[in-house]
Short mmCIF file of C-alpha atoms in Angstrom, two decimals:
data_model
loop_
_atom_site.label_atom_id
_atom_site.label_comp_id
_atom_site.label_asym_id
_atom_site.label_seq_id
_atom_site.Cartn_x
_atom_site.Cartn_y
_atom_site.Cartn_z
CA UNK A 1 -32.20 -20.39 24.30
CA UNK A 2 -32.05 -20.90 28.09
CA UNK A 3 -33.35 -18.91 31.09
CA UNK A 4 -29.87 -17.31 31.35
CA UNK A 5 -28.68 -16.86 27.75
CA UNK A 6 -30.65 -15.52 24.80
CA UNK A 7 -30.33 -13.98 21.33
CA UNK A 8 -32.12 -10.93 19.97
CA UNK A 9 -32.33 -9.13 16.65
CA UNK A 10 -33.65 -5.60 16.33
CA UNK A 11 -33.77 -2.17 14.78
CA UNK A 12 -33.03 1.11 16.52
CA UNK A 13 -32.84 4.69 15.35
CA UNK A 14 -34.69 7.70 13.90
CA UNK A 15 -32.62 10.86 14.60
CA UNK A 16 -29.04 11.46 15.79
CA UNK A 17 -27.87 14.79 17.22
CA UNK A 18 -24.51 16.36 18.13
CA UNK A 19 -22.16 19.34 17.67
CA UNK A 20 -19.09 20.00 15.54
CA UNK A 21 -16.37 22.64 15.50
CA UNK A 22 -16.45 22.63 11.69
CA UNK A 23 -19.13 22.55 9.07
CA UNK A 24 -19.88 19.00 7.88
CA UNK A 25 -22.45 17.40 5.58
CA UNK A 26 -24.50 16.53 8.68
CA UNK A 27 -23.63 19.80 10.53
CA UNK A 28 -24.76 22.89 8.60
CA UNK A 29 -26.37 25.19 11.18
CA UNK A 30 -24.06 27.45 13.28
CA UNK A 31 -25.29 28.35 16.76
CA UNK A 32 -24.44 31.35 18.95
CA UNK A 33 -21.58 29.51 20.65
CA UNK A 34 -19.74 28.87 17.42
CA UNK A 35 -20.66 25.19 17.12
CA UNK A 36 -22.30 23.55 14.15
CA UNK A 37 -25.38 21.58 15.16
CA UNK A 38 -25.48 18.00 13.84
CA UNK A 39 -28.78 16.44 12.91
CA UNK A 40 -29.13 13.29 10.79
CA UNK A 41 -31.21 10.16 10.45
CA UNK A 42 -29.93 6.90 11.94
CA UNK A 43 -30.85 3.25 11.62
CA UNK A 44 -29.09 0.49 13.53
CA UNK A 45 -29.82 -3.11 12.50
CA UNK A 46 -28.29 -5.39 15.11
CA UNK A 47 -28.07 -8.74 16.80
CA UNK A 48 -27.55 -9.07 20.57
CA UNK A 49 -26.21 -11.81 22.83
CA UNK A 50 -27.96 -11.40 26.18
CA UNK A 51 -27.10 -12.77 29.60
CA UNK A 52 -29.73 -12.70 32.36
CA UNK A 53 -27.61 -12.26 35.49
CA UNK A 54 -30.63 -12.66 37.76
CA UNK A 55 -31.44 -16.13 36.39
CA UNK A 56 -27.77 -17.13 36.15
CA UNK A 57 -27.04 -16.52 39.83
CA UNK A 58 -30.45 -16.90 41.51
CA UNK A 59 -32.11 -19.49 39.27
CA UNK A 60 -35.07 -19.11 36.95
CA UNK A 61 -38.13 -17.53 38.58
CA UNK A 62 -41.04 -16.43 36.42
CA UNK A 63 -42.46 -14.14 39.14
CA UNK A 64 -39.19 -12.20 39.79
CA UNK A 65 -39.92 -8.45 39.84
CA UNK A 66 -36.64 -7.17 38.41
CA UNK A 67 -34.27 -8.89 35.94
CA UNK A 68 -30.86 -7.45 35.02
CA UNK A 69 -29.75 -8.44 31.52
CA UNK A 70 -26.40 -7.13 30.18
CA UNK A 71 -25.73 -7.76 26.49
CA UNK A 72 -23.22 -7.45 23.65
CA UNK A 73 -24.40 -5.99 20.36
CA UNK A 74 -23.12 -5.92 16.77
CA UNK A 75 -24.64 -4.80 13.49
CA UNK A 76 -24.79 -2.23 10.69
CA UNK A 77 -25.26 1.46 11.53
CA UNK A 78 -26.74 3.55 8.70
CA UNK A 79 -26.77 7.37 8.72
CA UNK A 80 -28.36 9.71 6.17
CA UNK A 81 -29.34 13.33 5.46
CA UNK A 82 -30.45 15.08 2.28
CA UNK A 83 -29.24 12.41 -0.13
CA UNK A 84 -26.05 11.64 1.79
CA UNK A 85 -25.70 8.09 3.17
CA UNK A 86 -23.09 6.24 5.20
CA UNK A 87 -22.95 2.64 6.44
CA UNK A 88 -20.58 1.47 9.18
CA UNK A 89 -20.08 -1.68 11.21
CA UNK A 90 -20.94 -1.01 14.85
CA UNK A 91 -20.47 -2.83 18.13
CA UNK A 92 -21.78 -2.02 21.55
CA UNK A 93 -22.72 -3.01 25.06
CA UNK A 94 -25.85 -2.41 27.05
CA UNK A 95 -27.99 -3.22 30.05
CA UNK A 96 -31.65 -4.20 29.86
CA UNK A 97 -33.82 -3.93 32.97
CA UNK A 98 -37.07 -5.92 32.92
CA UNK A 99 -39.65 -4.88 35.51
CA UNK A 100 -42.48 -7.41 35.83
CA UNK A 101 -46.03 -6.07 35.80
CA UNK A 102 -47.88 -9.33 35.08
CA UNK A 103 -47.29 -12.72 33.46
CA UNK A 104 -47.44 -11.08 30.02
CA UNK A 105 -46.50 -7.41 30.53
CA UNK A 106 -43.07 -6.00 31.53
CA UNK A 107 -41.68 -2.48 31.66
CA UNK A 108 -38.25 -2.21 30.02
CA UNK A 109 -35.48 0.29 30.67
CA UNK A 110 -32.47 -0.13 28.38
CA UNK A 111 -29.16 1.73 28.20
CA UNK A 112 -26.85 1.14 25.21
CA UNK A 113 -23.47 2.48 24.09
CA UNK A 114 -22.39 2.00 20.46
CA UNK A 115 -18.92 2.39 19.00
CA UNK A 116 -18.56 3.19 15.26
CA UNK A 117 -15.94 4.69 12.95
CA UNK A 118 -16.01 8.45 13.32
CA UNK A 119 -16.97 9.00 9.69
CA UNK A 120 -20.43 7.65 10.56
CA UNK A 121 -21.59 11.21 11.39
CA UNK A 122 -20.00 12.60 8.14
CA UNK A 123 -16.87 13.73 9.98
CA UNK A 124 -13.70 13.26 7.88
CA UNK A 125 -11.54 12.68 10.97
CA UNK A 126 -10.29 9.17 11.74
CA UNK A 127 -10.73 7.22 14.95
CA UNK A 128 -13.84 6.03 16.71
CA UNK A 129 -17.02 7.70 17.82
CA UNK A 130 -19.47 6.74 20.51
CA UNK A 131 -23.24 7.01 20.45
CA UNK A 132 -25.26 6.36 23.60
CA UNK A 133 -28.98 5.86 24.01
CA UNK A 134 -31.53 5.19 26.74
CA UNK A 135 -34.93 3.74 25.91
CA UNK A 136 -38.01 3.01 27.98
CA UNK A 137 -40.84 0.80 26.81
CA UNK A 138 -43.42 -1.88 27.43
CA UNK A 139 -42.85 -5.56 26.59
CA UNK A 140 -45.84 -7.83 25.88
CA UNK A 141 -45.41 -11.61 25.77
CA UNK A 142 -47.47 -13.47 23.15
CA UNK A 143 -48.28 -17.17 23.15
CA UNK A 144 -46.98 -19.49 25.85
CA UNK A 145 -45.18 -17.94 28.80
CA UNK A 146 -42.72 -19.49 31.22
CA UNK A 147 -39.93 -21.97 30.66
CA UNK A 148 -39.74 -25.74 31.01
CA UNK A 149 -36.36 -27.39 31.44
CA UNK A 150 -35.48 -29.72 28.59
CA UNK A 151 -35.18 -33.44 29.37
CA UNK A 152 -33.54 -34.25 26.04
CA UNK A 153 -30.50 -35.92 27.64
CA UNK A 154 -32.76 -38.19 29.70
CA UNK A 155 -34.85 -39.03 26.63
CA UNK A 156 -31.73 -39.81 24.59
CA UNK A 157 -30.47 -42.11 27.37
CA UNK A 158 -33.84 -43.91 27.43
CA UNK A 159 -33.76 -44.29 23.65
CA UNK A 160 -30.22 -45.70 23.83
CA UNK A 161 -31.32 -48.23 26.48
CA UNK A 162 -34.33 -49.24 24.38
CA UNK A 163 -32.10 -49.68 21.33
CA UNK A 164 -29.77 -51.91 23.37
CA UNK A 165 -32.69 -54.03 24.58
CA UNK A 166 -34.12 -54.20 21.06
CA UNK A 167 -30.76 -55.33 19.68
CA UNK A 168 -30.56 -58.06 22.32
CA UNK A 169 -34.12 -59.19 21.52
CA UNK A 170 -33.32 -59.34 17.80
CA UNK A 171 -30.24 -61.44 18.56
CA UNK A 172 -32.25 -63.78 20.80
CA UNK A 173 -34.92 -64.09 18.13
CA UNK A 174 -32.31 -65.01 15.52
CA UNK A 175 -30.89 -67.65 17.87
CA UNK A 176 -34.36 -69.10 18.43
CA UNK A 177 -34.93 -69.25 14.69
CA UNK A 178 -31.66 -71.14 14.26
CA UNK A 179 -32.62 -73.58 17.03
CA UNK A 180 -36.06 -74.09 15.50
CA UNK A 181 -34.50 -74.88 12.15
CA UNK A 182 -32.15 -77.36 13.81
CA UNK A 183 -35.03 -79.05 15.65
CA UNK A 184 -37.04 -79.15 12.44
CA UNK A 185 -34.17 -80.89 10.65
CA UNK A 186 -33.83 -83.42 13.48
CA UNK A 187 -37.56 -84.15 13.46
CA UNK A 188 -37.50 -84.64 9.71
CA UNK A 189 -34.59 -87.05 10.08
CA UNK A 190 -36.46 -89.00 12.78
CA UNK A 191 -39.57 -89.18 10.62
CA UNK A 192 -37.46 -90.46 7.74
CA UNK A 193 -36.04 -93.22 9.97
CA UNK A 194 -39.53 -94.19 11.15
CA UNK A 195 -40.82 -94.29 7.57
CA UNK A 196 -37.85 -96.42 6.59
CA UNK A 197 -38.61 -98.89 9.39
CA UNK A 198 -42.29 -99.00 8.49
CA UNK A 199 -41.46 -99.61 4.83
CA UNK A 200 -39.56 -102.80 5.56
CA UNK A 201 -41.30 -106.08 4.58
CA UNK A 202 -43.77 -107.25 7.23
CA UNK A 203 -42.27 -110.71 7.56
CA UNK A 204 -38.83 -109.31 8.30
CA UNK A 205 -40.25 -106.86 10.84
CA UNK A 206 -42.25 -109.63 12.49
CA UNK A 207 -39.21 -111.83 12.78
CA UNK A 208 -37.19 -109.11 14.42
CA UNK A 209 -39.91 -108.06 16.83
CA UNK A 210 -40.77 -111.59 17.94
CA UNK A 211 -37.26 -112.85 18.45
CA UNK A 212 -35.33 -109.84 19.59
CA UNK A 213 -35.48 -107.92 22.82
CA UNK A 214 -35.17 -105.29 24.07
CA UNK A 215 -37.98 -103.31 22.51
CA UNK A 216 -38.00 -99.51 22.30
CA UNK A 217 -40.44 -96.68 21.70
CA UNK A 218 -39.18 -93.28 20.57
CA UNK A 219 -40.24 -89.74 21.54
CA UNK A 220 -40.17 -86.45 19.66
CA UNK A 221 -37.61 -83.92 20.96
CA UNK A 222 -38.65 -82.48 24.30
CA UNK A 223 -41.83 -84.62 24.44
CA UNK A 224 -42.97 -87.01 27.19
CA UNK A 225 -45.83 -88.67 25.32
CA UNK A 226 -45.81 -90.99 22.30
CA UNK A 227 -47.01 -90.25 18.81
CA UNK A 228 -49.75 -92.48 17.33
CA UNK A 229 -47.07 -94.37 15.40
CA UNK A 230 -45.09 -95.16 18.54
CA UNK A 231 -48.26 -96.12 20.42
CA UNK A 232 -48.86 -98.63 17.63
CA UNK A 233 -45.33 -100.01 18.11
CA UNK A 234 -45.87 -100.30 21.87
CA UNK A 235 -49.15 -102.13 21.30
CA UNK A 236 -47.45 -104.50 18.88
CA UNK A 237 -44.61 -105.21 21.32
CA UNK A 238 -47.05 -105.84 24.14
CA UNK A 239 -49.16 -108.30 22.14
CA UNK A 240 -46.22 -110.21 20.69
CA UNK A 241 -43.64 -110.15 23.49
CA UNK A 242 -44.94 -109.07 26.89
CA UNK A 243 -48.23 -110.94 26.57
CA UNK A 244 -46.41 -114.06 25.40
CA UNK A 245 -44.26 -114.25 28.54
CA UNK A 246 -46.66 -113.80 31.48
CA UNK A 247 -44.11 -114.84 34.10
CA UNK A 248 -41.33 -112.55 33.01
CA UNK A 249 -40.44 -109.25 34.74
CA UNK A 250 -39.67 -106.47 32.26
CA UNK A 251 -37.35 -103.54 32.99
CA UNK A 252 -38.33 -100.16 31.50
CA UNK A 253 -35.45 -97.66 31.13
CA UNK A 254 -35.97 -94.01 30.09
CA UNK A 255 -33.35 -92.09 28.12
CA UNK A 256 -32.78 -88.58 26.70
CA UNK A 257 -30.23 -87.31 24.19
CA UNK A 258 -27.42 -85.14 25.52
CA UNK A 259 -27.20 -82.86 22.47
CA UNK A 260 -30.13 -80.74 23.66
CA UNK A 261 -31.11 -79.55 27.12
CA UNK A 262 -29.25 -79.53 30.42
CA UNK A 263 -28.27 -82.61 32.38
CA UNK A 264 -30.97 -81.89 34.96
CA UNK A 265 -33.63 -81.37 32.29
CA UNK A 266 -32.64 -84.56 30.46
CA UNK A 267 -32.86 -86.58 33.69
CA UNK A 268 -36.35 -85.17 34.25
CA UNK A 269 -37.36 -86.02 30.67
CA UNK A 270 -36.16 -89.63 31.01
CA UNK A 271 -38.11 -90.04 34.28
CA UNK A 272 -41.31 -88.60 32.80
CA UNK A 273 -41.00 -90.78 29.68
CA UNK A 274 -40.49 -94.05 31.56
CA UNK A 275 -43.33 -93.25 33.98
CA UNK A 276 -45.58 -92.49 31.00
CA UNK A 277 -44.87 -95.90 29.39
CA UNK A 278 -45.15 -97.64 32.78
CA UNK A 279 -48.62 -96.12 33.35
CA UNK A 280 -49.73 -97.08 29.83
CA UNK A 281 -48.76 -100.74 30.35
CA UNK A 282 -50.30 -100.89 33.79
CA UNK A 283 -53.53 -98.94 33.20
CA UNK A 284 -54.31 -99.43 29.50
CA UNK A 285 -53.00 -102.97 29.02
CA UNK A 286 -53.47 -104.25 32.60
CA UNK A 287 -49.91 -105.48 32.99
CA UNK A 288 -49.40 -106.20 36.73
CA UNK A 289 -47.13 -103.70 38.48
CA UNK A 290 -44.99 -106.52 39.89
CA UNK A 291 -43.98 -107.45 36.33
CA UNK A 292 -42.60 -103.97 35.66
CA UNK A 293 -39.50 -102.18 36.94
CA UNK A 294 -38.55 -98.66 35.90
CA UNK A 295 -35.24 -96.81 35.63
CA UNK A 296 -34.25 -93.37 34.31
CA UNK A 297 -30.77 -92.86 32.86
CA UNK A 298 -31.10 -89.26 31.66
CA UNK A 299 -28.55 -88.44 28.97
CA UNK A 300 -25.59 -90.10 30.69
CA UNK A 301 -25.89 -93.33 28.69
CA UNK A 302 -25.56 -93.21 24.89
CA UNK A 303 -27.66 -96.33 24.27
CA UNK A 304 -27.87 -96.23 20.48
CA UNK A 305 -25.09 -93.80 19.48
CA UNK A 306 -27.63 -91.50 17.80
CA UNK A 307 -29.30 -88.46 19.40
CA UNK A 308 -32.56 -89.11 17.53
CA UNK A 309 -32.77 -92.68 18.84
CA UNK A 310 -31.68 -91.90 22.40
CA UNK A 311 -35.00 -90.12 23.08
CA UNK A 312 -36.66 -93.38 24.03
CA UNK A 313 -37.86 -95.90 26.59
CA UNK A 314 -36.31 -99.37 26.28
CA UNK A 315 -38.25 -102.47 27.42
CA UNK A 316 -36.16 -105.57 28.21
#
């Protein structure tokens, strides 16, 4: 079990001897001194709880020469002779001495004292009887030798930590899925608004675009560049408004919606969006820089009252 505590099962016996004042089933032969000589077969089937004192007090050491191992024993003691049998419960104590010869071979010297009911040796008298024994032998270790300390507690702690981390990751993943679904719904709503605007009659759209400023181009959530549709709208606004007023100075203002992202991130998005549109007008359409002014309002100003529409750059 451990280097200090162990369990053992075993068998012990062959012949028991003793003397009796009276003739008994196991004592039939009278000697010259007036005693009846006992002789009977014995068999003791037992289990032992063993405590290695050497390891308990000095620590485990595979190369220790001498190990002292006291033990407690309990089992069934069986006696027999010429068709007579008797079984009794027995308990006992003992001391095992292990003398190391090599990694696999030990000499063993064991002393044991058993206590059984006195009728075990066929005596009719009540009370208890003792039976002592001393054995000497050789112990041979098979298979792996030595002992490695278990790290089960450490492994269980690591598993618990991994389970905690895994639970947190699962929770984060669920949150990301929810956010993705929300963003998907918002994008679908924005696409629906764009399709609705594009589906309006051309003459109505032309009237609005030519006579009304400011103009605006809209960005997807988290994006700083325009979709092909919004590039088309910017091109249309340039040809029909900016190009028609060559002396006018236009102010470009970038916005971001405050429902997503931090204040700092939204300010950065609005700056990147307005600079992107400014560079398009200046480099692609050759609008002079002196005709353009840029501002970035972040998410502080709710220009349109709608998060989908506030991701924009307004030209006025």
